[in-house]
PDB file of C-alpha atoms in Angstrom:
ATOM      1  CA  UNK A   1      -4.081  -6.046  -2.186  1.00 50.00           C
ATOM      2  CA  UNK A   2      -6.183  -3.107  -1.025  1.00 54.00           C
ATOM      3  CA  UNK A   3      -3.855  -0.674  -2.776  1.00 55.00           C
ATOM      4  CA  UNK A   4      -4.047  -2.730  -5.975  1.00 47.00           C
ATOM      5  CA  UNK A   5      -7.846  -2.829  -5.854  1.00 54.00           C
ATOM      6  CA  UNK A   6      -7.960   0.911  -5.244  1.00 56.00           C
ATOM      7  CA  UNK A   7      -5.617   1.510  -8.186  1.00 51.00           C
ATOM      8  CA  UNK A   8      -7.700  -0.718 -10.467  1.00 49.00           C
ATOM      9  CA  UNK A   9     -10.878   1.064  -9.399  1.00 53.00           C
ATOM     10  CA  UNK A  10      -9.374   4.477 -10.162  1.00 55.00           C
ATOM     11  CA  UNK A  11      -8.138   3.183 -13.522  1.00 52.00           C
ATOM     12  CA  UNK A  12     -11.594   1.835 -14.391  1.00 55.00           C
ATOM     13  CA  UNK A  13     -13.317   5.079 -13.347  1.00 54.00           C
ATOM     14  CA  UNK A  14     -10.918   7.112 -15.448  1.00 55.00           C
ATOM     15  CA  UNK A  15     -11.358   4.861 -18.500  1.00 55.00           C
ATOM     16  CA  UNK A  16     -15.157   4.871 -18.212  1.00 55.00           C
ATOM     17  CA  UNK A  17     -15.319   8.621 -17.691  1.00 53.00           C
ATOM     18  CA  UNK A  18     -13.030   9.340 -20.621  1.00 48.00           C
ATOM     19  CA  UNK A  19     -15.120   7.047 -22.844  1.00 53.00           C
ATOM     20  CA  UNK A  20     -18.384   8.765 -21.909  1.00 51.00           C
ATOM     21  CA  UNK A  21     -16.901  12.252 -22.204  1.00 44.00           C
ATOM     22  CA  UNK A  22     -15.329  11.351 -25.549  1.00 48.00           C
ATOM     23  CA  UNK A  23     -18.711  10.326 -26.904  1.00 56.00           C
ATOM     24  CA  UNK A  24     -20.391  13.443 -25.508  1.00 66.00           C
ATOM     25  CA  UNK A  25     -17.701  16.102 -25.981  1.00 68.00           C
ATOM     26  CA  UNK A  26     -16.340  15.471 -29.445  1.00 69.00           C
ATOM     27  CA  UNK A  27     -15.958  19.227 -29.919  1.00 72.00           C
ATOM     28  CA  UNK A  28     -13.393  19.411 -27.084  1.00 78.00           C
ATOM     29  CA  UNK A  29      -9.765  18.424 -27.642  1.00 82.00           C
ATOM     30  CA  UNK A  30      -8.905  14.991 -26.191  1.00 83.00           C
ATOM     31  CA  UNK A  31      -6.106  16.345 -24.001  1.00 87.00           C
ATOM     32  CA  UNK A  32      -8.452  18.960 -22.519  1.00 86.00           C
ATOM     33  CA  UNK A  33     -11.152  16.346 -21.872  1.00 81.00           C
ATOM     34  CA  UNK A  34      -8.769  14.018 -20.076  1.00 83.00           C
ATOM     35  CA  UNK A  35      -7.198  16.801 -18.046  1.00 88.00           C
ATOM     36  CA  UNK A  36     -10.606  18.073 -16.917  1.00 85.00           C
ATOM     37  CA  UNK A  37     -11.525  14.547 -15.771  1.00 82.00           C
ATOM     38  CA  UNK A  38      -8.270  14.186 -13.820  1.00 85.00           C
ATOM     39  CA  UNK A  39      -8.940  17.541 -12.168  1.00 90.00           C
ATOM     40  CA  UNK A  40     -12.488  16.692 -11.013  1.00 89.00           C
ATOM     41  CA  UNK A  41     -13.786  14.705  -8.045  1.00 92.00           C
ATOM     42  CA  UNK A  42     -14.141  10.985  -8.734  1.00 90.00           C
ATOM     43  CA  UNK A  43     -17.510   9.202  -8.289  1.00 93.00           C
ATOM     44  CA  UNK A  44     -18.125   6.813  -5.420  1.00 94.00           C
ATOM     45  CA  UNK A  45     -18.772   3.082  -5.704  1.00 94.00           C
ATOM     46  CA  UNK A  46     -22.562   3.438  -6.098  1.00 97.00           C
ATOM     47  CA  UNK A  47     -22.210   5.722  -9.108  1.00 96.00           C
ATOM     48  CA  UNK A  48     -19.490   3.517 -10.587  1.00 94.00           C
ATOM     49  CA  UNK A  49     -21.703   0.431 -10.312  1.00 96.00           C
ATOM     50  CA  UNK A  50     -24.660   2.309 -11.802  1.00 97.00           C
ATOM     51  CA  UNK A  51     -22.521   3.459 -14.718  1.00 95.00           C
ATOM     52  CA  UNK A  52     -21.235  -0.095 -15.239  1.00 94.00           C
ATOM     53  CA  UNK A  53     -24.760  -1.563 -15.288  1.00 96.00           C
ATOM     54  CA  UNK A  54     -25.908   1.171 -17.659  1.00 96.00           C
ATOM     55  CA  UNK A  55     -22.981   0.516 -19.994  1.00 93.00           C
ATOM     56  CA  UNK A  56     -24.150  -3.106 -20.239  1.00 93.00           C
ATOM     57  CA  UNK A  57     -27.384  -1.930 -21.893  1.00 94.00           C
ATOM     58  CA  UNK A  58     -25.551  -1.411 -25.169  1.00 93.00           C
ATOM     59  CA  UNK A  59     -26.262   1.558 -27.482  1.00 92.00           C
ATOM     60  CA  UNK A  60     -28.842   3.001 -25.073  1.00 93.00           C
ATOM     61  CA  UNK A  61     -25.965   3.677 -22.670  1.00 93.00           C
ATOM     62  CA  UNK A  62     -25.146   6.702 -24.813  1.00 91.00           C
ATOM     63  CA  UNK A  63     -27.773   8.539 -22.754  1.00 93.00           C
ATOM     64  CA  UNK A  64     -25.649   8.159 -19.608  1.00 94.00           C
ATOM     65  CA  UNK A  65     -24.425  11.489 -18.238  1.00 93.00           C
ATOM     66  CA  UNK A  66     -20.666  11.763 -17.616  1.00 91.00           C
ATOM     67  CA  UNK A  67     -19.378  11.556 -14.043  1.00 92.00           C
ATOM     68  CA  UNK A  68     -18.267  15.190 -14.043  1.00 91.00           C
ATOM     69  CA  UNK A  69     -21.710  16.311 -15.138  1.00 95.00           C
ATOM     70  CA  UNK A  70     -23.244  14.405 -12.249  1.00 96.00           C
ATOM     71  CA  UNK A  71     -20.827  16.124  -9.875  1.00 96.00           C
ATOM     72  CA  UNK A  72     -21.825  19.482 -11.317  1.00 96.00           C
ATOM     73  CA  UNK A  73     -25.519  18.717 -10.747  1.00 98.00           C
ATOM     74  CA  UNK A  74     -24.866  17.761  -7.130  1.00 98.00           C
ATOM     75  CA  UNK A  75     -22.805  20.923  -6.627  1.00 97.00           C
ATOM     76  CA  UNK A  76     -25.464  23.197  -8.135  1.00 97.00           C
ATOM     77  CA  UNK A  77     -28.270  21.661  -6.107  1.00 98.00           C
ATOM     78  CA  UNK A  78     -26.288  21.587  -2.874  1.00 97.00           C
ATOM     79  CA  UNK A  79     -25.458  25.277  -3.333  1.00 96.00           C
ATOM     80  CA  UNK A  80     -29.000  26.380  -4.252  1.00 92.00           C
ATOM     81  CA  UNK A  81     -30.725  24.105  -1.694  1.00 93.00           C
ATOM     82  CA  UNK A  82     -34.031  23.822  -3.585  1.00 95.00           C
ATOM     83  CA  UNK A  83     -37.109  22.551  -1.775  1.00 95.00           C
ATOM     84  CA  UNK A  84     -38.693  21.029  -4.857  1.00 97.00           C
ATOM     85  CA  UNK A  85     -36.884  19.780  -7.960  1.00 98.00           C
ATOM     86  CA  UNK A  86     -38.077  18.083 -11.145  1.00 98.00           C
ATOM     87  CA  UNK A  87     -36.252  15.980 -13.732  1.00 98.00           C
ATOM     88  CA  UNK A  88     -37.617  15.403 -17.235  1.00 98.00           C
ATOM     89  CA  UNK A  89     -35.981  12.220 -18.511  1.00 98.00           C
ATOM     90  CA  UNK A  90     -34.521   9.874 -15.906  1.00 98.00           C
ATOM     91  CA  UNK A  91     -33.130   6.863 -17.823  1.00 98.00           C
ATOM     92  CA  UNK A  92     -31.223   4.679 -15.315  1.00 98.00           C
ATOM     93  CA  UNK A  93     -31.095   7.351 -12.649  1.00 98.00           C
ATOM     94  CA  UNK A  94     -27.515   8.673 -12.666  1.00 98.00           C
ATOM     95  CA  UNK A  95     -28.458  12.353 -12.893  1.00 98.00           C
ATOM     96  CA  UNK A  96     -31.411  12.009 -10.503  1.00 98.00           C
ATOM     97  CA  UNK A  97     -29.214  10.284  -7.933  1.00 98.00           C
ATOM     98  CA  UNK A  98     -26.748  13.165  -8.183  1.00 98.00           C
ATOM     99  CA  UNK A  99     -29.507  15.755  -7.877  1.00 98.00           C
ATOM    100  CA  UNK A 100     -31.077  13.983  -4.895  1.00 98.00           C
ATOM    101  CA  UNK A 101     -27.720  13.867  -3.123  1.00 98.00           C
ATOM    102  CA  UNK A 102     -27.579  17.650  -3.253  1.00 97.00           C
ATOM    103  CA  UNK A 103     -31.033  18.080  -1.715  1.00 96.00           C
ATOM    104  CA  UNK A 104     -31.597  18.589   1.978  1.00 90.00           C
ATOM    105  CA  UNK A 105     -33.421  15.806   3.830  1.00 87.00           C
ATOM    106  CA  UNK A 106     -36.682  17.725   3.373  1.00 93.00           C
ATOM    107  CA  UNK A 107     -36.086  18.354  -0.351  1.00 96.00           C
ATOM    108  CA  UNK A 108     -38.027  16.368  -2.942  1.00 98.00           C
ATOM    109  CA  UNK A 109     -37.288  15.423  -6.544  1.00 98.00           C
ATOM    110  CA  UNK A 110     -40.011  14.483  -9.026  1.00 98.00           C
ATOM    111  CA  UNK A 111     -38.682  12.251 -11.851  1.00 98.00           C
ATOM    112  CA  UNK A 112     -40.532  11.829 -15.146  1.00 98.00           C
ATOM    113  CA  UNK A 113     -39.840   9.035 -17.627  1.00 98.00           C
ATOM    114  CA  UNK A 114     -41.667   6.569 -19.864  1.00 97.00           C
ATOM    115  CA  UNK A 115     -39.541   3.439 -19.348  1.00 97.00           C
ATOM    116  CA  UNK A 116     -40.306   1.074 -16.513  1.00 97.00           C
ATOM    117  CA  UNK A 117     -37.321  -1.081 -17.497  1.00 96.00           C
ATOM    118  CA  UNK A 118     -34.725   1.682 -17.260  1.00 97.00           C
ATOM    119  CA  UNK A 119     -36.194   3.372 -14.198  1.00 98.00           C
ATOM    120  CA  UNK A 120     -36.258   0.049 -12.344  1.00 98.00           C
ATOM    121  CA  UNK A 121     -32.460   0.257 -12.449  1.00 98.00           C
ATOM    122  CA  UNK A 122     -32.689   3.822 -11.169  1.00 98.00           C
ATOM    123  CA  UNK A 123     -34.870   2.853  -8.215  1.00 98.00           C
ATOM    124  CA  UNK A 124     -32.411   0.154  -7.198  1.00 98.00           C
ATOM    125  CA  UNK A 125     -29.513   2.594  -7.040  1.00 98.00           C
ATOM    126  CA  UNK A 126     -31.553   5.354  -5.395  1.00 98.00           C
ATOM    127  CA  UNK A 127     -32.180   2.902  -2.578  1.00 98.00           C
ATOM    128  CA  UNK A 128     -28.522   1.862  -2.418  1.00 98.00           C
ATOM    129  CA  UNK A 129     -27.468   5.499  -2.206  1.00 98.00           C
ATOM    130  CA  UNK A 130     -29.980   6.200   0.555  1.00 97.00           C
ATOM    131  CA  UNK A 131     -31.865   8.884  -1.385  1.00 98.00           C
ATOM    132  CA  UNK A 132     -34.968   6.949  -2.397  1.00 97.00           C
ATOM    133  CA  UNK A 133     -37.086   8.776   0.183  1.00 97.00           C
ATOM    134  CA  UNK A 134     -36.368  12.072  -1.583  1.00 97.00           C
ATOM    135  CA  UNK A 135     -37.508  10.908  -5.035  1.00 98.00           C
ATOM    136  CA  UNK A 136     -40.948  10.369  -6.562  1.00 98.00           C
ATOM    137  CA  UNK A 137     -41.100   8.628  -9.958  1.00 98.00           C
ATOM    138  CA  UNK A 138     -44.001   9.104 -12.358  1.00 98.00           C
ATOM    139  CA  UNK A 139     -44.149   7.076 -15.559  1.00 98.00           C
ATOM    140  CA  UNK A 140     -45.829   8.424 -18.676  1.00 98.00           C
ATOM    141  CA  UNK A 141     -45.363  11.120 -21.329  1.00 98.00           C
ATOM    142  CA  UNK A 142     -43.605  14.002 -19.592  1.00 98.00           C
ATOM    143  CA  UNK A 143     -45.665  16.757 -21.221  1.00 98.00           C
ATOM    144  CA  UNK A 144     -48.890  15.166 -19.999  1.00 98.00           C
ATOM    145  CA  UNK A 145     -47.520  14.692 -16.487  1.00 98.00           C
ATOM    146  CA  UNK A 146     -46.302  18.293 -16.249  1.00 98.00           C
ATOM    147  CA  UNK A 147     -49.582  19.619 -17.646  1.00 98.00           C
ATOM    148  CA  UNK A 148     -51.443  17.810 -14.865  1.00 97.00           C
ATOM    149  CA  UNK A 149     -49.373  19.536 -12.173  1.00 97.00           C
ATOM    150  CA  UNK A 150     -50.712  22.709 -10.521  1.00 93.00           C
ATOM    151  CA  UNK A 151     -50.052  25.728 -12.747  1.00 89.00           C
ATOM    152  CA  UNK A 152     -48.326  27.686  -9.987  1.00 92.00           C
ATOM    153  CA  UNK A 153     -44.693  28.242  -8.945  1.00 93.00           C
ATOM    154  CA  UNK A 154     -43.667  25.039  -7.195  1.00 93.00           C
ATOM    155  CA  UNK A 155     -40.169  24.071  -8.328  1.00 98.00           C
ATOM    156  CA  UNK A 156     -36.837  25.697  -7.512  1.00 97.00           C
ATOM    157  CA  UNK A 157     -34.750  23.451  -9.772  1.00 98.00           C
ATOM    158  CA  UNK A 158     -35.393  21.587 -13.017  1.00 98.00           C
ATOM    159  CA  UNK A 159     -33.247  19.322 -15.192  1.00 98.00           C
ATOM    160  CA  UNK A 160     -34.357  18.654 -18.776  1.00 98.00           C
ATOM    161  CA  UNK A 161     -32.798  15.653 -20.517  1.00 98.00           C
ATOM    162  CA  UNK A 162     -35.453  13.897 -22.594  1.00 97.00           C
ATOM    163  CA  UNK A 163     -36.803  14.006 -26.158  1.00 95.00           C
ATOM    164  CA  UNK A 164     -34.786  16.803 -27.754  1.00 96.00           C
ATOM    165  CA  UNK A 165     -37.457  17.851 -30.253  1.00 96.00           C
ATOM    166  CA  UNK A 166     -39.839  18.465 -27.323  1.00 97.00           C
ATOM    167  CA  UNK A 167     -37.499  20.700 -25.309  1.00 98.00           C
ATOM    168  CA  UNK A 168     -39.441  23.885 -26.094  1.00 97.00           C
ATOM    169  CA  UNK A 169     -42.695  22.248 -25.017  1.00 98.00           C
ATOM    170  CA  UNK A 170     -41.134  21.097 -21.744  1.00 98.00           C
ATOM    171  CA  UNK A 171     -39.759  24.568 -21.099  1.00 98.00           C
ATOM    172  CA  UNK A 172     -43.094  26.260 -21.827  1.00 97.00           C
ATOM    173  CA  UNK A 173     -44.829  23.901 -19.414  1.00 98.00           C
ATOM    174  CA  UNK A 174     -42.214  24.220 -16.687  1.00 98.00           C
ATOM    175  CA  UNK A 175     -41.728  27.998 -16.627  1.00 97.00           C
ATOM    176  CA  UNK A 176     -45.095  28.840 -14.993  1.00 96.00           C
ATOM    177  CA  UNK A 177     -44.297  26.176 -12.396  1.00 98.00           C
ATOM    178  CA  UNK A 178     -40.835  27.541 -11.542  1.00 98.00           C
ATOM    179  CA  UNK A 179     -40.261  29.927  -8.676  1.00 97.00           C
ATOM    180  CA  UNK A 180     -38.553  33.233  -9.438  1.00 97.00           C
ATOM    181  CA  UNK A 181     -34.771  32.846  -9.357  1.00 97.00           C
ATOM    182  CA  UNK A 182     -35.284  29.122  -9.861  1.00 97.00           C
ATOM    183  CA  UNK A 183     -32.673  27.302 -11.928  1.00 98.00           C
ATOM    184  CA  UNK A 184     -33.242  25.128 -14.991  1.00 98.00           C
ATOM    185  CA  UNK A 185     -30.425  22.993 -16.368  1.00 98.00           C
ATOM    186  CA  UNK A 186     -30.846  21.777 -19.942  1.00 98.00           C
ATOM    187  CA  UNK A 187     -28.702  18.933 -21.268  1.00 98.00           C
ATOM    188  CA  UNK A 188     -27.419  18.057 -24.764  1.00 96.00           C
ATOM    189  CA  UNK A 189     -27.856  21.573 -26.132  1.00 97.00           C
ATOM    190  CA  UNK A 190     -24.874  21.093 -28.475  1.00 95.00           C
ATOM    191  CA  UNK A 191     -25.840  17.622 -29.761  1.00 93.00           C
ATOM    192  CA  UNK A 192     -22.216  16.527 -30.283  1.00 88.00           C
ATOM    193  CA  UNK A 193     -21.559  19.896 -31.909  1.00 88.00           C
ATOM    194  CA  UNK A 194     -24.317  19.487 -34.523  1.00 89.00           C
ATOM    195  CA  UNK A 195     -26.393  22.331 -33.058  1.00 90.00           C
ATOM    196  CA  UNK A 196     -23.534  24.736 -33.725  1.00 88.00           C
ATOM    197  CA  UNK A 197     -23.359  23.745 -37.394  1.00 84.00           C
ATOM    198  CA  UNK A 198     -26.029  25.530 -39.397  1.00 74.00           C
ATOM    199  CA  UNK A 199     -26.009  22.891 -42.127  1.00 71.00           C
ATOM    200  CA  UNK A 200     -26.435  19.909 -39.809  1.00 66.00           C
ATOM    201  CA  UNK A 201     -29.323  17.767 -41.032  1.00 75.00           C
ATOM    202  CA  UNK A 202     -32.095  16.148 -39.051  1.00 85.00           C
ATOM    203  CA  UNK A 203     -35.009  17.148 -36.872  1.00 90.00           C
ATOM    204  CA  UNK A 204     -33.045  17.206 -33.614  1.00 93.00           C
ATOM    205  CA  UNK A 205     -30.289  19.679 -34.641  1.00 93.00           C
ATOM    206  CA  UNK A 206     -32.863  22.002 -36.232  1.00 92.00           C
ATOM    207  CA  UNK A 207     -35.127  21.857 -33.175  1.00 95.00           C
ATOM    208  CA  UNK A 208     -32.197  22.407 -30.831  1.00 96.00           C
ATOM    209  CA  UNK A 209     -30.983  25.445 -32.762  1.00 95.00           C
ATOM    210  CA  UNK A 210     -34.467  26.989 -32.560  1.00 95.00           C
ATOM    211  CA  UNK A 211     -34.684  26.158 -28.861  1.00 97.00           C
ATOM    212  CA  UNK A 212     -31.263  27.630 -28.070  1.00 97.00           C
ATOM    213  CA  UNK A 213     -32.069  30.816 -30.003  1.00 96.00           C
ATOM    214  CA  UNK A 214     -35.381  31.267 -28.183  1.00 96.00           C
ATOM    215  CA  UNK A 215     -33.740  30.748 -24.813  1.00 96.00           C
ATOM    216  CA  UNK A 216     -31.122  33.398 -25.481  1.00 96.00           C
ATOM    217  CA  UNK A 217     -33.755  35.893 -26.688  1.00 97.00           C
ATOM    218  CA  UNK A 218     -36.272  35.364 -23.864  1.00 97.00           C
ATOM    219  CA  UNK A 219     -36.169  38.473 -21.652  1.00 96.00           C
ATOM    220  CA  UNK A 220     -37.684  36.500 -18.747  1.00 96.00           C
ATOM    221  CA  UNK A 221     -34.595  34.329 -18.520  1.00 98.00           C
ATOM    222  CA  UNK A 222     -30.904  34.731 -17.795  1.00 98.00           C
ATOM    223  CA  UNK A 223     -29.124  32.097 -19.828  1.00 98.00           C
ATOM    224  CA  UNK A 224     -25.594  30.791 -20.197  1.00 98.00           C
ATOM    225  CA  UNK A 225     -24.523  27.855 -22.365  1.00 97.00           C
ATOM    226  CA  UNK A 226     -21.525  25.835 -21.205  1.00 95.00           C
ATOM    227  CA  UNK A 227     -19.456  23.829 -23.742  1.00 91.00           C
ATOM    228  CA  UNK A 228     -19.264  20.993 -21.234  1.00 89.00           C
ATOM    229  CA  UNK A 229     -20.249  17.319 -21.636  1.00 90.00           C
ATOM    230  CA  UNK A 230     -22.712  17.511 -24.568  1.00 93.00           C
ATOM    231  CA  UNK A 231     -23.491  21.145 -23.853  1.00 94.00           C
ATOM    232  CA  UNK A 232     -25.331  22.370 -20.749  1.00 97.00           C
ATOM    233  CA  UNK A 233     -27.442  25.511 -20.547  1.00 98.00           C
ATOM    234  CA  UNK A 234     -28.109  27.089 -17.155  1.00 98.00           C
ATOM    235  CA  UNK A 235     -31.287  29.165 -17.015  1.00 98.00           C
ATOM    236  CA  UNK A 236     -32.279  31.511 -14.197  1.00 98.00           C
ATOM    237  CA  UNK A 237     -35.982  32.410 -14.140  1.00 98.00           C
ATOM    238  CA  UNK A 238     -36.232  36.185 -13.718  1.00 97.00           C
ATOM    239  CA  UNK A 239     -39.915  36.629 -14.592  1.00 93.00           C
ATOM    240  CA  UNK A 240     -42.944  34.594 -15.631  1.00 86.00           C
TER     241      UNK A 240
END
């Protein structure tokens, strides 16, 4: 029975991960998506349960990060060992849980969001994963919260995954507060491939194209965009 349950769990994880990656990575061939999932570490039971509860929210679940992206966040943070990290846009806490797992016991993550409903789910799973003591949640408009923080280098790591039209504002506010050689990770920079299509309509694709172009041209930053999940850009802060 244990072997059957284990097989069913692996089957469910694979199906859920493929579904999320399919929705995020439409620009990647299906066979490549599935092979990359099979070749990556699987999530544990806490992350699986969090993903399942998030899926039950309906259309809003489209904001859930794929399992492999969460693993990448944990890997990056565990390798860089930041003292202070910040997340702009927390939703139900999947990415923040993954970031917090990569922190040392003395590391701290500040999470910014506007939804008490969604972040209440996050807090439940942070506690279950044993990382709640590493996370501080502040509710309210992210730009206002960041603006109220000391305007001095404080953070070693930042993850931006909130209102896409406001990405440039978040970046401008965060840069003075990032330590040199700090790492920013920016999510959804491809917008299901729309950002790469010059004729894509809507405020979000246009704003994302401007944001991506400014990132690449900013001499203070070292930037690389990865065609992974819905597009991730890694940004090293070289100068303020």
